[in-house]
Short mmCIF file of C-alpha atoms in Angstrom, two decimals:
data_model
loop_
_atom_site.label_atom_id
_atom_site.label_comp_id
_atom_site.label_asym_id
_atom_site.label_seq_id
_atom_site.Cartn_x
_atom_site.Cartn_y
_atom_site.Cartn_z
CA MET A 1 0.00 0.00 0.00
CA LYS A 2 2.82 2.38 0.88
CA ASN A 3 4.59 1.76 -2.43
CA LYS A 4 1.39 2.42 -4.37
CA CYS A 5 0.73 5.59 -2.38
CA PHE A 6 4.17 7.05 -3.02
CA LEU A 7 4.09 5.98 -6.67
CA LEU A 8 0.76 7.77 -7.19
CA MET A 9 2.07 10.84 -5.38
CA LYS A 10 5.19 10.83 -7.55
CA VAL A 11 3.14 10.57 -10.76
CA GLN A 12 0.87 13.43 -9.67
CA LEU A 13 3.76 15.74 -8.75
CA LEU A 14 5.56 14.99 -12.02
CA GLY A 15 2.34 15.67 -13.91
CA GLN A 16 2.05 19.07 -12.25
CA PHE A 17 5.61 20.22 -12.77
CA ARG A 18 6.78 18.32 -15.82
CA GLY A 19 4.94 18.00 -19.09
CA LYS A 20 5.19 18.96 -22.73
CA GLU A 21 5.74 22.63 -22.04
CA LYS A 22 8.59 24.24 -23.87
CA LYS A 23 11.87 24.18 -21.99
CA ARG A 24 11.85 27.95 -21.61
CA GLY A 25 8.41 27.68 -19.97
CA THR A 26 9.79 25.37 -17.31
CA VAL A 27 12.72 27.74 -16.78
CA VAL A 28 10.33 30.67 -16.33
CA MET A 29 8.25 28.71 -13.84
CA MET A 30 11.24 27.58 -11.79
CA ALA A 31 12.74 31.08 -11.85
CA ALA A 32 9.44 32.51 -10.59
CA TYR A 33 9.25 29.93 -7.78
CA LEU A 34 12.87 30.58 -6.82
CA PHE A 35 12.37 34.34 -6.78
CA VAL A 36 9.26 34.07 -4.60
CA ASP A 37 10.96 31.61 -2.22
CA VAL A 38 13.99 33.87 -1.81
CA MET A 39 11.78 36.89 -1.13
CA ILE A 40 9.69 35.00 1.45
CA ALA A 41 12.80 33.57 3.14
CA ALA A 42 14.46 36.99 3.32
CA TYR A 43 11.31 38.60 4.72
CA SER A 44 10.91 35.81 7.30
CA PHE A 45 14.48 36.21 8.51
CA LEU A 46 14.08 39.99 8.74
CA VAL A 47 10.91 39.55 10.81
CA ALA A 48 12.74 37.20 13.19
CA ALA A 49 15.71 39.57 13.34
CA GLY A 50 13.39 42.49 14.08
CA LEU A 51 11.69 40.62 16.92
CA GLY A 52 15.08 39.67 18.32
CA ALA A 53 16.35 43.25 18.15
CA MET A 54 13.29 44.37 20.14
CA GLU A 55 13.96 41.63 22.72
CA LEU A 56 10.82 39.81 21.63
CA SER A 57 12.55 36.68 20.32
CA TYR A 58 10.31 34.51 22.51
CA MET A 59 7.53 35.36 20.05
CA ILE A 60 9.32 33.78 17.07
CA PRO A 61 8.22 30.12 17.54
CA GLY A 62 4.52 30.91 17.97
CA PHE A 63 4.54 33.52 15.21
CA ALA A 64 6.33 31.21 12.75
CA LEU A 65 3.85 28.37 13.30
CA ALA A 66 0.77 30.60 13.27
CA ILE A 67 1.59 32.51 10.10
CA THR A 68 2.50 29.40 8.10
CA SER A 69 -0.58 27.53 9.31
CA VAL A 70 -3.04 30.33 8.51
CA ILE A 71 -1.57 30.89 5.03
CA THR A 72 -1.54 27.12 4.40
CA LEU A 73 -5.19 26.91 5.44
CA PHE A 74 -6.09 29.83 3.18
CA PHE A 75 -4.43 28.52 0.02
CA THR A 76 -5.34 24.85 0.54
CA VAL A 77 -9.03 25.74 0.74
CA LEU A 78 -8.60 27.25 -2.73
CA LYS A 79 -7.09 24.12 -4.29
CA ALA A 80 -8.63 21.17 -2.39
CA ASN A 81 -11.44 20.95 -4.92
CA GLY A 82 -9.50 20.04 -8.05
CA VAL A 83 -6.62 18.19 -6.42
CA LEU A 84 -8.36 15.87 -3.98
CA PHE A 85 -11.85 16.14 -5.47
CA ALA A 86 -13.17 16.40 -9.04
CA TYR A 87 -9.86 15.88 -10.85
CA ARG A 88 -9.74 14.67 -14.44
CA ASP A 89 -8.14 11.23 -13.93
CA TYR A 90 -10.45 10.27 -11.06
CA GLU A 91 -12.24 7.50 -12.99
CA LEU A 92 -8.92 6.15 -14.29
CA LEU A 93 -7.44 5.87 -10.80
CA LEU A 94 -10.54 4.23 -9.35
CA SER A 95 -10.43 1.59 -12.09
CA PHE A 96 -7.03 0.39 -10.84
CA PRO A 97 -6.78 -2.29 -8.10
CA ILE A 98 -5.96 0.37 -5.52
CA LYS A 99 -7.78 1.10 -2.27
CA THR A 100 -9.70 4.35 -2.02
CA GLY A 101 -7.71 5.29 1.07
CA THR A 102 -4.46 4.92 -0.89
CA VAL A 103 -5.72 7.30 -3.60
CA ILE A 104 -6.79 9.86 -1.00
CA ALA A 105 -3.52 9.56 0.91
CA SER A 106 -1.43 10.03 -2.24
CA ARG A 107 -3.27 13.17 -3.31
CA PHE A 108 -3.31 14.58 0.21
CA LEU A 109 0.42 13.98 0.59
CA SER A 110 1.09 15.84 -2.67
CA MET A 111 -0.69 18.88 -1.19
CA TYR A 112 1.18 18.35 2.06
CA LEU A 113 4.58 18.38 0.31
CA MET A 114 3.74 21.62 -1.50
CA ASN A 115 2.65 23.20 1.78
CA LEU A 116 5.74 21.82 3.52
CA LEU A 117 7.92 23.62 1.00
CA PHE A 118 6.28 26.93 1.89
CA THR A 119 6.50 26.12 5.61
CA ALA A 120 10.23 25.39 5.31
CA VAL A 121 10.84 28.63 3.39
CA VAL A 122 9.30 30.54 6.31
CA MET A 123 10.29 28.53 9.38
CA LEU A 124 13.91 27.75 8.54
CA PRO A 125 14.92 31.45 8.26
CA MET A 126 12.87 32.31 11.34
CA GLY A 127 14.49 29.41 13.19
CA ALA A 128 17.90 30.77 12.17
CA GLY A 129 16.89 34.16 13.59
CA TYR A 130 15.82 32.52 16.84
CA VAL A 131 19.16 30.70 17.11
CA ILE A 132 21.11 33.95 16.59
CA TRP A 133 19.26 35.77 19.37
CA GLU A 134 18.53 33.00 21.90
CA HIS A 135 21.39 30.47 21.42
CA PRO A 136 19.18 27.49 22.39
CA GLY A 137 20.50 24.07 23.34
CA ILE A 138 20.96 21.12 21.00
CA GLY A 139 17.41 19.92 21.75
CA PHE A 140 16.02 22.92 19.86
CA TYR A 141 17.02 21.60 16.45
CA PRO A 142 15.06 18.27 16.36
CA ILE A 143 12.05 19.97 17.95
CA TRP A 144 12.05 22.77 15.37
CA LEU A 145 12.58 20.44 12.40
CA LEU A 146 9.95 17.89 13.50
CA GLY A 147 7.56 20.70 14.35
CA MET A 148 8.14 22.22 10.90
CA MET A 149 7.33 18.87 9.25
CA ALA A 150 4.16 18.47 11.31
CA ALA A 151 3.04 22.09 10.94
CA PRO A 152 1.26 21.73 7.54
CA LEU A 153 -0.68 18.60 8.57
CA LEU A 154 -3.43 20.20 10.64
CA PRO A 155 -4.17 23.24 8.40
CA THR A 156 -3.99 21.10 5.23
CA THR A 157 -6.36 18.57 6.76
CA ALA A 158 -8.67 21.28 8.10
CA ALA A 159 -8.81 22.98 4.69
CA THR A 160 -9.54 19.65 3.01
CA VAL A 161 -12.29 18.92 5.52
CA ILE A 162 -13.83 22.30 4.68
CA GLY A 163 -13.66 21.33 1.00
CA ALA A 164 -15.22 17.95 1.75
CA LEU A 165 -18.08 19.50 3.76
CA ILE A 166 -18.73 21.97 0.95
CA ILE A 167 -18.94 19.13 -1.57
CA LEU A 168 -21.18 17.01 0.67
CA PHE A 169 -23.56 19.96 0.92
CA THR A 170 -23.47 21.10 -2.70
CA SER A 171 -23.60 17.63 -4.27
CA ARG A 172 -27.33 17.49 -3.52
CA PHE A 173 -28.01 20.45 -5.80
CA ARG A 174 -28.21 20.63 -9.54
CA HIS A 175 -25.55 23.31 -10.01
CA ALA A 176 -23.04 21.71 -7.64
CA ASN A 177 -19.93 23.30 -9.13
CA VAL A 178 -21.33 26.82 -9.02
CA LEU A 179 -22.51 26.43 -5.43
CA THR A 180 -19.15 24.90 -4.45
CA THR A 181 -17.39 27.91 -5.91
CA VAL A 182 -19.60 30.38 -4.04
CA LEU A 183 -19.16 28.61 -0.69
CA THR A 184 -15.38 28.24 -1.16
CA ILE A 185 -14.97 31.94 -1.91
CA GLY A 186 -17.24 32.82 1.02
CA ILE A 187 -15.32 30.68 3.50
CA THR A 188 -11.99 31.96 2.16
CA SER A 189 -13.20 35.52 2.66
CA VAL A 190 -14.19 34.72 6.24
CA ILE A 191 -10.70 33.26 6.89
CA MET A 192 -9.09 36.46 5.56
CA VAL A 193 -11.33 38.71 7.65
CA LEU A 194 -10.83 36.69 10.84
CA SER A 195 -7.06 36.55 10.31
CA PHE A 196 -6.83 40.33 10.13
CA GLY A 197 -9.39 40.83 12.86
CA LEU A 198 -7.66 38.56 15.36
CA SER A 199 -4.22 39.93 14.62
CA GLY A 200 -5.18 43.58 14.83
CA MET A 201 -4.93 45.47 18.12
CA ASP A 202 -6.64 48.61 19.30
CA GLU A 203 -4.77 51.26 21.24
CA GLY A 204 -6.79 50.28 24.28
CA ASP A 205 -5.11 46.87 24.29
CA ILE A 206 -1.72 48.45 25.06
CA LEU A 207 -2.03 49.94 28.52
CA VAL A 208 1.68 50.51 29.16
CA GLN A 209 4.65 51.37 27.04
CA GLU A 210 7.07 48.70 28.22
CA LEU A 211 8.19 46.60 25.27
CA ASN A 212 7.84 43.32 27.13
CA GLN A 213 4.18 43.96 27.88
CA LEU A 214 3.67 44.92 24.26
CA GLY A 215 5.18 41.56 23.33
CA GLN A 216 2.75 39.77 25.64
CA VAL A 217 -0.19 41.51 23.97
CA MET A 218 1.10 40.52 20.53
CA LEU A 219 1.73 36.96 21.70
CA GLY A 220 -1.84 36.75 22.95
CA ALA A 221 -3.06 37.80 19.50
CA ILE A 222 -0.93 35.04 17.93
CA HIS A 223 -2.39 32.44 20.29
CA ARG A 224 -5.93 33.56 19.47
CA LEU A 225 -5.11 33.38 15.80
CA TYR A 226 -3.79 29.80 16.05
CA PRO A 227 -4.25 28.13 19.47
CA LEU A 228 -1.97 25.19 18.62
CA SER A 229 0.98 27.62 18.56
CA VAL A 230 0.94 27.56 22.40
CA LEU A 231 2.07 23.91 22.42
CA PHE A 232 4.84 24.45 19.90
CA GLU A 233 6.01 27.56 21.71
CA ARG A 234 6.29 25.72 25.03
CA ALA A 235 8.17 22.87 23.37
CA VAL A 236 10.74 25.21 21.77
CA ILE A 237 11.27 27.66 24.62
CA SER A 238 10.87 25.40 27.68
CA PHE A 239 11.68 22.02 26.04
CA ASP A 240 8.31 20.80 27.28
CA MET A 241 8.14 17.30 25.77
CA PHE A 242 4.53 16.77 26.82
CA SER A 243 3.44 19.84 24.84
CA PHE A 244 5.59 18.79 21.90
CA PHE A 245 4.21 15.26 21.66
CA THR A 246 0.69 16.60 22.16
CA PHE A 247 1.28 18.90 19.20
CA LEU A 248 2.54 15.99 17.06
CA LEU A 249 -0.29 13.71 18.19
CA LEU A 250 -2.97 16.27 17.33
CA SER A 251 -1.43 16.95 13.93
CA ILE A 252 -0.96 13.31 12.90
CA GLY A 253 -4.12 12.02 14.61
CA TRP A 254 -6.30 14.60 12.87
CA TYR A 255 -4.85 13.48 9.51
CA LEU A 256 -5.57 9.78 10.20
CA ILE A 257 -9.15 10.54 11.29
CA PHE A 258 -9.65 12.65 8.19
CA LEU A 259 -8.35 9.86 5.93
CA LYS A 260 -10.78 7.36 7.43
CA LEU A 261 -13.83 9.63 7.30
CA VAL A 262 -13.31 10.85 3.75
CA SER A 263 -12.74 7.28 2.51
CA LEU A 264 -16.32 6.44 3.47
CA LYS A 265 -17.89 9.01 1.13
CA TYR A 266 -15.10 9.66 -1.36
CA LYS A 267 -16.62 7.93 -4.37
CA SER A 268 -20.10 9.38 -3.89
CA MET A 269 -18.69 12.90 -3.38
CA ASN A 270 -16.64 12.81 -6.58
CA THR A 271 -19.44 11.17 -8.55
CA ALA A 272 -21.92 13.82 -7.48
CA LEU A 273 -19.53 16.67 -8.21
CA MET A 274 -18.54 15.37 -11.66
CA SER A 275 -22.01 14.35 -12.78
CA TRP A 276 -24.23 16.30 -15.14
CA HIS A 277 -27.81 16.92 -14.09
CA ALA A 278 -30.40 17.03 -16.83
CA ARG A 279 -33.63 18.96 -16.48
CA SER A 280 -36.74 16.81 -16.43
CA ASP A 281 -39.01 19.64 -17.58
CA TYR A 282 -37.04 20.55 -20.70
CA LYS A 283 -39.11 22.33 -23.32
CA LEU A 284 -38.16 23.25 -26.85
CA GLY A 285 -37.83 27.02 -27.08
CA THR A 286 -36.40 29.67 -29.33
CA LEU A 287 -32.83 29.12 -30.47
CA LYS A 288 -30.64 32.02 -29.35
CA THR A 289 -27.72 33.10 -31.47
CA SER A 290 -24.89 35.56 -30.91
CA SER A 291 -21.79 36.80 -32.68
CA PRO A 292 -18.69 34.56 -32.71
CA LEU A 293 -16.96 36.98 -30.36
CA MET A 294 -19.72 36.81 -27.75
CA ALA A 295 -19.94 33.03 -28.17
CA VAL A 296 -16.26 32.68 -27.24
CA CYS A 297 -16.73 35.11 -24.35
CA ARG A 298 -19.77 33.19 -23.08
CA LYS A 299 -17.84 29.93 -23.35
CA GLU A 300 -15.06 31.43 -21.21
CA ALA A 301 -17.61 32.55 -18.63
CA LYS A 302 -19.11 29.06 -18.39
CA ARG A 303 -15.69 27.51 -17.95
CA PHE A 304 -14.66 30.06 -15.33
CA PHE A 305 -17.79 29.85 -13.16
CA GLY A 306 -18.22 26.10 -13.73
CA CYS A 307 -14.77 25.12 -12.44
CA PRO A 308 -14.30 25.80 -8.70
CA MET A 309 -10.51 25.51 -8.90
CA TYR A 310 -10.37 28.06 -11.72
CA THR A 311 -12.81 30.48 -10.10
CA THR A 312 -11.37 30.47 -6.60
CA ASN A 313 -7.75 30.82 -7.63
CA MET A 314 -8.14 33.33 -10.44
CA GLY A 315 -10.96 35.21 -8.74
CA ILE A 316 -9.38 35.58 -5.30
CA GLY A 317 -7.68 38.84 -6.31
CA LEU A 318 -11.06 40.39 -7.09
CA VAL A 319 -12.48 39.08 -3.81
CA MET A 320 -9.58 40.65 -1.88
CA MET A 321 -10.05 43.88 -3.83
CA VAL A 322 -13.75 44.08 -3.02
CA LEU A 323 -13.15 43.25 0.66
CA PHE A 324 -10.48 45.94 0.82
CA GLY A 325 -12.76 48.49 -0.86
CA VAL A 326 -15.68 47.71 1.44
CA ALA A 327 -13.46 47.81 4.56
CA LEU A 328 -11.96 51.12 3.49
CA ALA A 329 -15.38 52.59 2.71
CA VAL A 330 -16.89 51.43 6.01
CA MET A 331 -14.00 52.10 8.37
CA GLY A 332 -12.00 54.85 6.72
CA PRO A 333 -8.18 54.84 6.45
CA GLU A 334 -7.48 55.48 10.15
CA LYS A 335 -9.64 52.67 11.55
CA LEU A 336 -8.50 50.26 8.83
CA GLU A 337 -4.87 51.02 9.75
CA LYS A 338 -5.56 49.99 13.36
CA TRP A 339 -7.53 46.90 12.31
CA VAL A 340 -4.87 45.42 10.02
CA ASN A 341 -2.08 46.72 12.29
CA ILE A 342 0.00 48.36 9.51
CA PRO A 343 1.43 51.60 10.95
CA GLY A 344 1.38 54.60 8.62
CA MET A 345 -0.99 53.03 6.11
CA SER A 346 -3.45 55.94 6.23
CA GLU A 347 -0.81 58.54 5.34
CA GLY A 348 -0.81 59.33 1.64
CA ILE A 349 -3.10 56.42 0.85
CA THR A 350 -4.98 58.37 -1.84
CA LYS A 351 -1.84 58.41 -4.04
CA VAL A 352 -1.39 54.64 -4.05
CA LEU A 353 -5.02 53.47 -4.05
CA PRO A 354 -5.27 53.21 -7.87
CA PHE A 355 -2.20 50.98 -7.96
CA MET A 356 -3.43 48.83 -5.06
CA ILE A 357 -6.65 48.20 -6.98
CA ALA A 358 -4.68 47.52 -10.17
CA MET A 359 -2.36 45.09 -8.40
CA LEU A 360 -5.26 43.06 -7.03
CA GLN A 361 -6.91 43.11 -10.45
CA CYS A 362 -3.76 41.67 -12.01
CA MET A 363 -4.01 38.68 -9.66
CA SER A 364 -7.19 37.71 -11.54
CA CYS A 365 -5.72 37.33 -15.03
CA THR A 366 -7.72 34.57 -16.73
CA THR A 367 -6.10 35.03 -20.14
CA CYS A 368 -2.75 33.66 -18.91
CA VAL A 369 -4.34 30.20 -18.50
CA SER A 370 -7.47 30.22 -20.68
CA LEU A 371 -5.82 28.57 -23.69
CA SER A 372 -4.09 25.93 -21.57
CA LEU A 373 -7.40 25.00 -19.93
CA GLU A 374 -8.69 23.88 -23.33
CA GLY A 375 -6.46 20.86 -22.71
CA ARG A 376 -7.24 17.86 -24.86
CA ASN A 377 -10.28 19.68 -26.25
CA LEU A 378 -8.07 22.16 -28.07
CA TRP A 379 -8.81 20.37 -31.36
CA ILE A 380 -12.48 21.35 -30.99
CA LEU A 381 -11.56 25.01 -30.76
CA LYS A 382 -9.29 24.68 -33.80
CA SER A 383 -11.95 22.87 -35.84
CA LEU A 384 -14.59 25.59 -35.31
CA PRO A 385 -15.11 28.17 -38.08
CA LEU A 386 -13.38 30.85 -36.00
CA ASP A 387 -10.26 32.76 -36.81
CA LYS A 388 -7.59 33.05 -34.14
CA LYS A 389 -8.24 36.78 -33.76
CA THR A 390 -11.83 36.14 -32.63
CA VAL A 391 -10.66 33.49 -30.14
CA TYR A 392 -8.13 35.87 -28.61
CA GLN A 393 -10.61 38.74 -28.54
CA GLY A 394 -13.26 36.61 -26.82
CA LYS A 395 -10.88 35.49 -24.08
CA ILE A 396 -9.56 39.02 -23.56
CA LEU A 397 -13.11 40.39 -23.50
CA PHE A 398 -14.15 37.99 -20.74
CA ASN A 399 -11.20 39.01 -18.56
CA LEU A 400 -12.13 42.67 -19.06
CA LEU A 401 -15.78 41.99 -18.17
CA LEU A 402 -14.58 40.22 -15.03
CA THR A 403 -12.06 42.78 -13.77
CA VAL A 404 -13.14 46.21 -15.03
CA PRO A 405 -16.64 46.35 -13.45
CA ALA A 406 -15.22 45.12 -10.12
CA GLY A 407 -12.48 47.75 -10.25
CA ILE A 408 -14.97 50.51 -11.06
CA LEU A 409 -17.23 49.39 -8.19
CA VAL A 410 -14.37 49.48 -5.67
CA SER A 411 -13.15 52.85 -7.01
CA LEU A 412 -16.67 54.23 -6.63
CA LEU A 413 -16.93 53.02 -3.03
CA ILE A 414 -13.60 54.60 -2.17
CA ALA A 415 -14.30 57.87 -4.02
CA VAL A 416 -17.56 58.33 -2.10
CA ARG A 417 -15.98 57.61 1.30
CA ILE A 418 -12.53 59.25 1.17
CA PRO A 419 -12.06 62.96 0.42
CA MET A 420 -9.93 63.31 -2.72
CA SER A 421 -9.19 65.95 -5.32
CA ALA A 422 -10.75 65.78 -8.78
CA TRP A 423 -7.41 64.65 -10.21
CA GLU A 424 -7.11 61.79 -7.71
CA VAL A 425 -10.69 60.66 -8.37
CA LEU A 426 -10.08 60.70 -12.13
CA PHE A 427 -7.00 58.51 -11.95
CA LEU A 428 -8.61 56.30 -9.31
CA PHE A 429 -10.85 55.11 -12.16
CA ILE A 430 -8.49 55.41 -15.14
CA ILE A 431 -5.43 53.54 -13.84
CA PRO A 432 -7.22 50.28 -12.88
CA VAL A 433 -9.01 50.21 -16.25
CA VAL A 434 -5.77 50.73 -18.21
CA TYR A 435 -3.98 48.09 -16.14
CA ALA A 436 -6.86 45.65 -16.68
CA VAL A 437 -6.56 46.08 -20.45
CA PHE A 438 -2.79 45.66 -20.38
CA ILE A 439 -2.77 42.52 -18.18
CA SER A 440 -5.53 40.94 -20.28
CA VAL A 441 -3.47 41.31 -23.45
CA LEU A 442 -0.20 40.40 -21.74
CA GLY A 443 -1.76 37.26 -20.24
CA MET A 444 -2.96 36.18 -23.67
CA TYR A 445 0.51 36.66 -25.12
CA ILE A 446 2.14 34.69 -22.27
CA ASN A 447 -0.28 31.77 -22.60
CA ILE A 448 0.32 31.56 -26.36
CA LYS A 449 4.07 31.40 -25.73
CA PHE A 450 3.93 29.04 -22.73
CA PRO A 451 0.93 26.71 -23.15
CA LYS A 452 0.32 23.56 -21.09
CA TYR A 453 -2.27 21.24 -22.59
CA ASP A 454 -1.27 17.85 -21.12
CA TRP A 455 -2.79 18.34 -17.67
CA THR A 456 -4.93 16.00 -15.57
CA SER A 457 -5.96 18.56 -12.96
CA GLU A 458 -6.77 22.25 -13.37
CA ALA A 459 -4.36 22.90 -10.49
CA ALA A 460 -1.43 22.06 -12.79
CA VAL A 461 -2.48 24.94 -15.07
CA VAL A 462 -3.95 27.45 -12.66
CA LYS A 463 -1.36 27.16 -9.89
CA GLN A 464 1.80 25.53 -11.24
CA SER A 465 2.14 26.36 -14.93
CA ALA A 466 4.72 28.77 -16.33
CA SER A 467 2.05 30.94 -17.95
CA SER A 468 0.12 31.28 -14.69
CA MET A 469 3.20 32.26 -12.68
CA ALA A 470 4.50 34.63 -15.35
CA GLY A 471 1.13 36.30 -15.95
CA ILE A 472 0.20 36.91 -12.32
CA PHE A 473 3.62 38.04 -11.10
CA ALA A 474 4.29 40.21 -14.16
CA GLY A 475 0.98 42.00 -13.58
CA MET A 476 1.52 42.38 -9.84
CA PHE A 477 5.04 43.80 -10.13
CA ASN A 478 3.90 46.04 -12.96
CA ALA A 479 1.62 47.73 -10.41
CA LEU A 480 3.79 47.28 -7.31
CA ILE A 481 6.80 49.19 -8.63
CA PRO A 482 4.79 52.35 -9.51
CA LEU A 483 3.02 52.04 -6.14
CA ILE A 484 6.37 52.24 -4.34
CA LEU A 485 7.50 55.16 -6.52
CA MET A 486 4.27 57.04 -5.78
CA LEU A 487 5.12 56.94 -2.08
CA VAL A 488 8.26 58.95 -2.88
CA LEU A 489 7.00 61.33 -5.56
CA GLN A 490 5.20 64.48 -4.48
CA GLY A 491 3.07 67.20 -6.07
CA MET A 492 3.43 67.77 -9.80
CA PHE A 493 5.99 64.99 -10.21
CA ALA A 494 3.42 62.44 -9.00
CA LYS A 495 0.82 63.76 -11.47
CA ILE A 496 3.26 63.67 -14.39
CA PHE A 497 4.23 60.11 -13.43
CA GLU A 498 0.57 59.00 -13.42
CA VAL A 499 -0.03 60.47 -16.88
CA PHE A 500 3.18 58.85 -18.14
CA LEU A 501 2.08 55.45 -16.80
CA VAL A 502 -1.38 55.66 -18.39
CA VAL A 503 0.14 56.50 -21.78
CA LEU A 504 2.83 53.84 -21.41
CA GLU A 505 0.48 51.04 -20.31
CA GLY A 506 -2.09 51.93 -22.95
CA GLY A 507 0.52 52.10 -25.70
CA LEU A 508 2.09 48.79 -24.66
CA ALA A 509 -1.34 47.14 -24.56
CA TYR A 510 -2.12 48.36 -28.10
CA PHE A 511 1.17 47.29 -29.70
CA LEU A 512 1.17 43.95 -27.86
CA TYR A 513 -2.41 43.30 -29.01
CA ARG A 514 -1.43 43.98 -32.63
CA HIS A 515 1.30 41.37 -32.20
CA VAL A 516 -0.87 38.81 -30.39
CA ILE A 517 -3.55 38.59 -33.09
CA LYS A 518 -0.87 37.50 -35.56
CA LEU A 519 0.30 34.55 -33.44
CA ASP A 520 -0.89 30.95 -33.77
CA PHE A 521 -1.89 28.78 -30.84
#
């Protein structure tokens, strides 16, 4: 059983990261992963070093475990449906002489290994910072390493349980995929709100100025955010073996219980989610027609909203953008600054708001994966009486219809709530629209150059493909760099820079579009 489990896990991981992509696509993907890992590791070490410099190094173990666990929970909720449930080769795997529990374990362990990689990138640098400031004994090292390996188990299992409960509930309805998507996004939004809410502190929480008492307040917030961090903290700081083994037992035991419970309903859950429900009261009506462009756009919409993995991962940027806009409109900059605990956020926020909206929009670039998601059905698209220009236009149009209205809505909420000059209001609307156009065209170009059609799960395209990584990060950094510059520029220089960016992004979008429509897919 163990050999079969690891063999299935190996095949799945190879299918996600190795396929028929061009070699340069794999290089782009690995370079993007390496860049992100280095940035996260550097930031984690700096956080640990900062806590040590403030004589708050005792916070490092609890903080390291809590932050990795919450982020793991957040992102695993987004991908559980599509990796563990409703994946393309489900029927093929179940036809093999393999136990259902082995299939579940192999797919869960593949998610665990991906989450373990992120956990290691965060906890190893933070552990190094703790060693520099505290000089712990030799017993620290096995406790930290074993704790790091166990850390992803509970949040990964909890996220998968959430996915399983969503599927058990939605499988009774006709539009199971759509309802699954809605519930997944809703629960993910709740996790984001609670994470910020529990970590934020009001001024009333800090009654004295002594740094040690401030550390205790912050440590209490960490424990509320992730209660299991108390056990790990005691094990690291006090070498409390009872707390350490309790932490390991809870993490591993929860996984074993999950494996047993899901095995009981695994087949029925996948069957319900992957089945098509026909209407019993079908009546012949009027045949509706539309232009080829709108037909392609409508097809993209059906694929996007009909695939929970696609919707949750590519739509999460828009969800974050709307939540940010609503929070800013309801609370105002000052209260929001206290809530999310980011000092100085309210100062000069009107200058960077357009770029914050644009950056979150760029996280929802569907065009960078829309061609790849055709998969083995690409021949159908090629056989239709459509020219490539119409196909590209339809996919770009859908991304614009998805991102532009959301950006305008958020800009309107902010413009009504926060006092701004006419110039700031104008560019609050213009910049997100221009960036949405640019990232839509850029994503299309990237996906043409780095396609991935030989996938068995949407996760391989949406989360691990070269085109996905290149499209999302290119769009985000395209907005992040101007955002940082706007914090420095003042007065007329800031206005000239905004005009320059609008002209530059619009011009690049136009010339890139003229090039894209000449390419073959």
